[in-house]
Amino acid sequence: MRFSLAALLVLLGLIAAPPLFAATVEYDLVIAEQEVNLTGHPTTAMTINTTIPGPLLRFTEGDLARIRVHNGMATETSIHWHGLLVPPGMDGVPYVSFPPIEPGATFTYEFPLRQSGTYWYHSHSGLQEQRGVYGAIVISPRGSIAQEVPEQVILFSDWTDEDPHAVLRTLKRGSDWFAVAKGSGQSLLGAARLGMLGDFLKRELQRMPPMDIADVAYDRFLANGQQEIVLPAAPDQTLRLRLVNGSATTYFHLEFAGGPMTIVAADGQEVEPLSEQRLLMAVAETYDVLIKVPAGGAYEFRATAHDGSGFASVWLGEGSLRPAPDVPRPNLYQTMGHLGLKEVFAFTPAGGMGMADEAVAAGRFDQPGMMSMHDMATMADTPNHGAMDHSSATPASEPDHGAMHAGPPAPAMAHGHGGHGMPPPLSVMDPNGKKGAADFTLLGADAAGAPDLAMDGMAPARPWPPYERLRATKPTAFAQDKPVREIRLTLDGDMERYVWEMNNAALAPDDTITIRGGEVTRFIMINRTMMHHPMHLHGHFFRVLSGREDERAPLKHTVDVAPMATTVIEFYTDEPGDWLFHCHLLYHMESGMARIVHYEDFAADPALLAGRAKLHQNTWFAWGEAALLNTMTEGGLTLADRHQIFSASWEAGWERVEETEWETLLTWERPLNTFFALFVGLDLLGERDEIEHHRGVAGISALLPLMVESRAWLDVDGGARVSLEKNLPLTPRLKLTGEAEYDTHEKWEGSVGLAYLINQPLSLVGRWHSAYQWGVGLELRF
Ligand SMILES: [Cu+2]
């Protein structure tokens, strides 16, 4: 009797308490190349278990995960568990935490689940993430018996039919095409239309390329792999949406047509409930939100790409369609910062923005927030299209939600769902991201052509992430007695060459960030670019500090660092290993914006260290352009990596000369920064098939105020040459081009003309040249 009572008690204990022994949860993931059709055109993608996204992985806190990843492709691969606290060897970053998974091989990941929440996984090899290698992870809290509210997992992503390597090559060559394709081009006419010629001039004086919020023109934005999905929801039901941004480069503005959403977790970690009408989710972040689906309609939960080029839709509920409102497009013409003579004639781009290295080193930008509140306050006074929050100069402060919905609520559509649940397009905004590609109207591809514009981060209609208002449910502050190590990191970029850097350098072997266990490490990240960078630290959660003491600063694994702003994070160092810290914009990471964070006592496997050189592999990119007119031809071929540029250019004319005259220039150029480069080369001059002169040259290239490209050289014959070149976009497609050159041997030469962008590889050109007169023809980019 006593025995059976004891047995009963044990049995009861087993039922009531969490399981004493952790379950092992196993998954098999097969990564393979496969044909998909997301746009009406079949293309090759990389899938996990035949789908994009890959399967949702569900665990319970305390489980042991055993995941076998099979590489069914002809190229190496990897899977990284984004936001999960795993041993360093299980983190899945090739050459940092483990060797890559070779073609045909299987790697078994095994790790205990030390946390709960919404996370995701993706390939950390090359550009595979853009090709479809990602999926969501949900870890239920341990001991939870029943779900309080029904939940849905929604993974947002961006999609292009183009090979991601071709995308990166387009970015490297500095083409305008993506801006035109997604309707964020900038031009003189666009600036004039907005009454912002002053800003246009200021930017040109500052030597900054036209600002854009996103780099790539996408074909589609996806929710769980589709442009539009329908999820079941009962009237008046409260739902928990587990939202994941699995995009390669796209931030999303999230908004629910049925009312505000209540944020209850960020990056998998619980936060105090925070109500938001419109939420900006950075790349690689996750949020859990509660929404209440009103009765009487199907309500849209919309994810609008940050640059306004398209969106993905999730419909919840039944009945007539209630679309979410359009988000105004960003006003890309607005410039930032003070501009004086010192900035105009600065030697570095950072100096041109008023954020020179010396000022950074002196700690002038260490406080979280924008570089200068004074400048922002001045900006808020400038008349501007769209709403502007005059009451506050702090971009991340509480936005005035009233201003967001000044108009009447969006009208319901007269009809309900069809059998396929696919509502017709409702909005002036095309859900497909490349609407500008075929728009040949004057401002069709211009940022100024949008019906509604607002300034990013300043207007309440375009909020920045709500970090300052997020508070953890429990204190997150570290004990006061821990040593603190501060590390200052500037986020830099060379937009022209598409090289992205930290502390003025792309990823290189000697740039490891060394930290020590048992300390509080604080990263002060100072963004000296006009883009947002979602910075992600592997293997840790960090506190996002807002500049005031808050013992409940939220814990995150990924944080947005806004343009020209400072973000400060801190973490306690108790996860020995080598961990990647990088910008989660895929093409930024691939172009150098990454570092290894190394615990000083941690010794990685020597075999792994031997292979690490591959991480630092510096890829070469090649491209060319050639113009053929009835009077002349000119063009060039370029081969470049992060540090040097080889180029061959030619010019040949046959009009008004006895024989075809030509000049070919071969150079090797070493950029010092975005503004200056040194070069040596060989200048060849000839007639027909004969070389008449050849001479060595050496000189300097400089980008001058007003974006004038200049070059000066001395040659071995004791001569010299100075040349200037300027391109001015009249509309996004129509460019005025001018060149002038003075050579001590040949005297003056110059040309002026127009180039009209037809599509990515082709422009129509007409030009007057001082030697060959008027000509028309085509320019081809390849
Ligand atoms: Cu970045």
PDB file of C-alpha atoms in Angstrom, residues 653-745:
ATOM      1  CA  GLY A 653      37.162  58.412 -84.104  1.00  0.00           C
ATOM      2  CA  TRP A 654      36.969  58.479 -87.886  1.00  0.00           C
ATOM      3  CA  GLU A 655      34.989  61.604 -88.683  1.00  0.00           C
ATOM      4  CA  ARG A 656      36.902  64.690 -90.004  1.00  0.00           C
ATOM      5  CA  VAL A 657      40.301  62.922 -89.720  1.00  0.00           C
ATOM      6  CA  GLU A 658      42.401  61.303 -92.460  1.00  0.00           C
ATOM      7  CA  GLU A 659      42.648  57.934 -90.800  1.00  0.00           C
ATOM      8  CA  THR A 660      40.945  56.404 -87.758  1.00  0.00           C
ATOM      9  CA  GLU A 661      42.591  57.984 -84.711  1.00  0.00           C
ATOM     10  CA  TRP A 662      42.630  56.124 -81.461  1.00  0.00           C
ATOM     11  CA  GLU A 663      43.848  56.187 -77.909  1.00  0.00           C
ATOM     12  CA  THR A 664      43.965  53.305 -75.437  1.00  0.00           C
ATOM     13  CA  LEU A 665      44.743  53.701 -71.763  1.00  0.00           C
ATOM     14  CA  LEU A 666      45.699  50.818 -69.472  1.00  0.00           C
ATOM     15  CA  THR A 667      45.780  51.604 -65.758  1.00  0.00           C
ATOM     16  CA  TRP A 668      46.198  50.071 -62.345  1.00  0.00           C
ATOM     17  CA  GLU A 669      44.462  52.135 -59.724  1.00  0.00           C
ATOM     18  CA  ARG A 670      44.633  52.022 -55.947  1.00  0.00           C
ATOM     19  CA  PRO A 671      41.738  53.809 -54.194  1.00  0.00           C
ATOM     20  CA  LEU A 672      42.694  55.721 -51.022  1.00  0.00           C
ATOM     21  CA  ASN A 673      39.059  56.401 -50.160  1.00  0.00           C
ATOM     22  CA  THR A 674      35.873  57.205 -52.063  1.00  0.00           C
ATOM     23  CA  PHE A 675      37.308  60.583 -53.100  1.00  0.00           C
ATOM     24  CA  PHE A 676      40.905  59.841 -54.084  1.00  0.00           C
ATOM     25  CA  ALA A 677      42.855  57.168 -55.945  1.00  0.00           C
ATOM     26  CA  LEU A 678      46.390  56.870 -57.276  1.00  0.00           C
ATOM     27  CA  PHE A 679      47.158  55.227 -60.580  1.00  0.00           C
ATOM     28  CA  VAL A 680      49.919  54.251 -62.985  1.00  0.00           C
ATOM     29  CA  GLY A 681      49.365  53.256 -66.558  1.00  0.00           C
ATOM     30  CA  LEU A 682      50.301  53.142 -70.175  1.00  0.00           C
ATOM     31  CA  ASP A 683      48.875  55.548 -72.729  1.00  0.00           C
ATOM     32  CA  LEU A 684      48.866  54.366 -76.340  1.00  0.00           C
ATOM     33  CA  LEU A 685      48.069  56.613 -79.300  1.00  0.00           C
ATOM     34  CA  GLY A 686      47.745  55.500 -82.864  1.00  0.00           C
ATOM     35  CA  GLU A 687      46.319  55.815 -86.347  1.00  0.00           C
ATOM     36  CA  ARG A 688      44.598  52.873 -87.992  1.00  0.00           C
ATOM     37  CA  ASP A 689      46.568  49.800 -86.938  1.00  0.00           C
ATOM     38  CA  GLU A 690      49.782  51.613 -86.001  1.00  0.00           C
ATOM     39  CA  ILE A 691      50.906  52.714 -82.552  1.00  0.00           C
ATOM     40  CA  GLU A 692      52.362  56.202 -82.986  1.00  0.00           C
ATOM     41  CA  HIS A 693      53.142  57.043 -79.391  1.00  0.00           C
ATOM     42  CA  HIS A 694      53.258  55.122 -76.151  1.00  0.00           C
ATOM     43  CA  ARG A 695      54.109  56.586 -72.796  1.00  0.00           C
ATOM     44  CA  GLY A 696      53.948  55.681 -69.134  1.00  0.00           C
ATOM     45  CA  VAL A 697      51.719  57.838 -66.965  1.00  0.00           C
ATOM     46  CA  ALA A 698      51.184  58.264 -63.229  1.00  0.00           C
ATOM     47  CA  GLY A 699      48.660  60.416 -61.463  1.00  0.00           C
ATOM     48  CA  ILE A 700      45.729  60.921 -59.180  1.00  0.00           C
ATOM     49  CA  SER A 701      41.968  60.625 -59.585  1.00  0.00           C
ATOM     50  CA  ALA A 702      39.784  62.797 -57.414  1.00  0.00           C
ATOM     51  CA  LEU A 703      36.075  63.210 -56.965  1.00  0.00           C
ATOM     52  CA  LEU A 704      35.590  66.978 -56.692  1.00  0.00           C
ATOM     53  CA  PRO A 705      32.702  68.903 -55.114  1.00  0.00           C
ATOM     54  CA  LEU A 706      29.591  68.804 -57.341  1.00  0.00           C
ATOM     55  CA  MET A 707      30.493  65.191 -58.146  1.00  0.00           C
ATOM     56  CA  VAL A 708      32.989  66.183 -60.848  1.00  0.00           C
ATOM     57  CA  GLU A 709      35.330  63.310 -61.595  1.00  0.00           C
ATOM     58  CA  SER A 710      38.824  64.556 -62.252  1.00  0.00           C
ATOM     59  CA  ARG A 711      42.110  63.019 -63.201  1.00  0.00           C
ATOM     60  CA  ALA A 712      45.596  64.499 -63.461  1.00  0.00           C
ATOM     61  CA  TRP A 713      48.711  62.763 -64.702  1.00  0.00           C
ATOM     62  CA  LEU A 714      52.323  63.287 -65.644  1.00  0.00           C
ATOM     63  CA  ASP A 715      53.814  61.260 -68.484  1.00  0.00           C
ATOM     64  CA  VAL A 716      57.344  60.056 -69.119  1.00  0.00           C
ATOM     65  CA  ASP A 717      57.692  62.426 -72.094  1.00  0.00           C
ATOM     66  CA  GLY A 718      57.525  65.343 -69.690  1.00  0.00           C
ATOM     67  CA  GLY A 719      53.940  66.158 -70.510  1.00  0.00           C
ATOM     68  CA  ALA A 720      50.821  66.323 -68.381  1.00  0.00           C
ATOM     69  CA  ARG A 721      47.098  65.939 -68.715  1.00  0.00           C
ATOM     70  CA  VAL A 722      44.116  67.115 -66.694  1.00  0.00           C
ATOM     71  CA  SER A 723      40.610  65.878 -67.363  1.00  0.00           C
ATOM     72  CA  LEU A 724      37.200  66.588 -65.871  1.00  0.00           C
ATOM     73  CA  GLU A 725      33.981  64.667 -66.287  1.00  0.00           C
ATOM     74  CA  LYS A 726      30.470  65.340 -65.044  1.00  0.00           C
ATOM     75  CA  ASN A 727      27.202  63.447 -65.396  1.00  0.00           C
ATOM     76  CA  LEU A 728      24.009  65.226 -64.454  1.00  0.00           C
ATOM     77  CA  PRO A 729      20.716  63.304 -64.406  1.00  0.00           C
ATOM     78  CA  LEU A 730      18.011  65.550 -65.889  1.00  0.00           C
ATOM     79  CA  THR A 731      15.482  62.769 -65.305  1.00  0.00           C
ATOM     80  CA  PRO A 732      16.295  59.319 -63.904  1.00  0.00           C
ATOM     81  CA  ARG A 733      16.712  58.023 -67.452  1.00  0.00           C
ATOM     82  CA  LEU A 734      18.133  61.069 -69.231  1.00  0.00           C
ATOM     83  CA  LYS A 735      21.627  62.138 -68.350  1.00  0.00           C
ATOM     84  CA  LEU A 736      23.616  65.151 -69.514  1.00  0.00           C
ATOM     85  CA  THR A 737      27.252  64.174 -69.925  1.00  0.00           C
ATOM     86  CA  GLY A 738      30.264  66.409 -70.350  1.00  0.00           C
ATOM     87  CA  GLU A 739      34.005  65.922 -70.571  1.00  0.00           C
ATOM     88  CA  ALA A 740      36.914  68.324 -70.924  1.00  0.00           C
ATOM     89  CA  GLU A 741      40.579  67.475 -71.198  1.00  0.00           C
ATOM     90  CA  TYR A 742      43.781  69.458 -71.549  1.00  0.00           C
ATOM     91  CA  ASP A 743      46.917  67.626 -72.620  1.00  0.00           C
ATOM     92  CA  THR A 744      50.268  69.401 -73.101  1.00  0.00           C
ATOM     93  CA  HIS A 745      50.828  67.309 -76.267  1.00  0.00           C
TER      94      HIS A 745
END
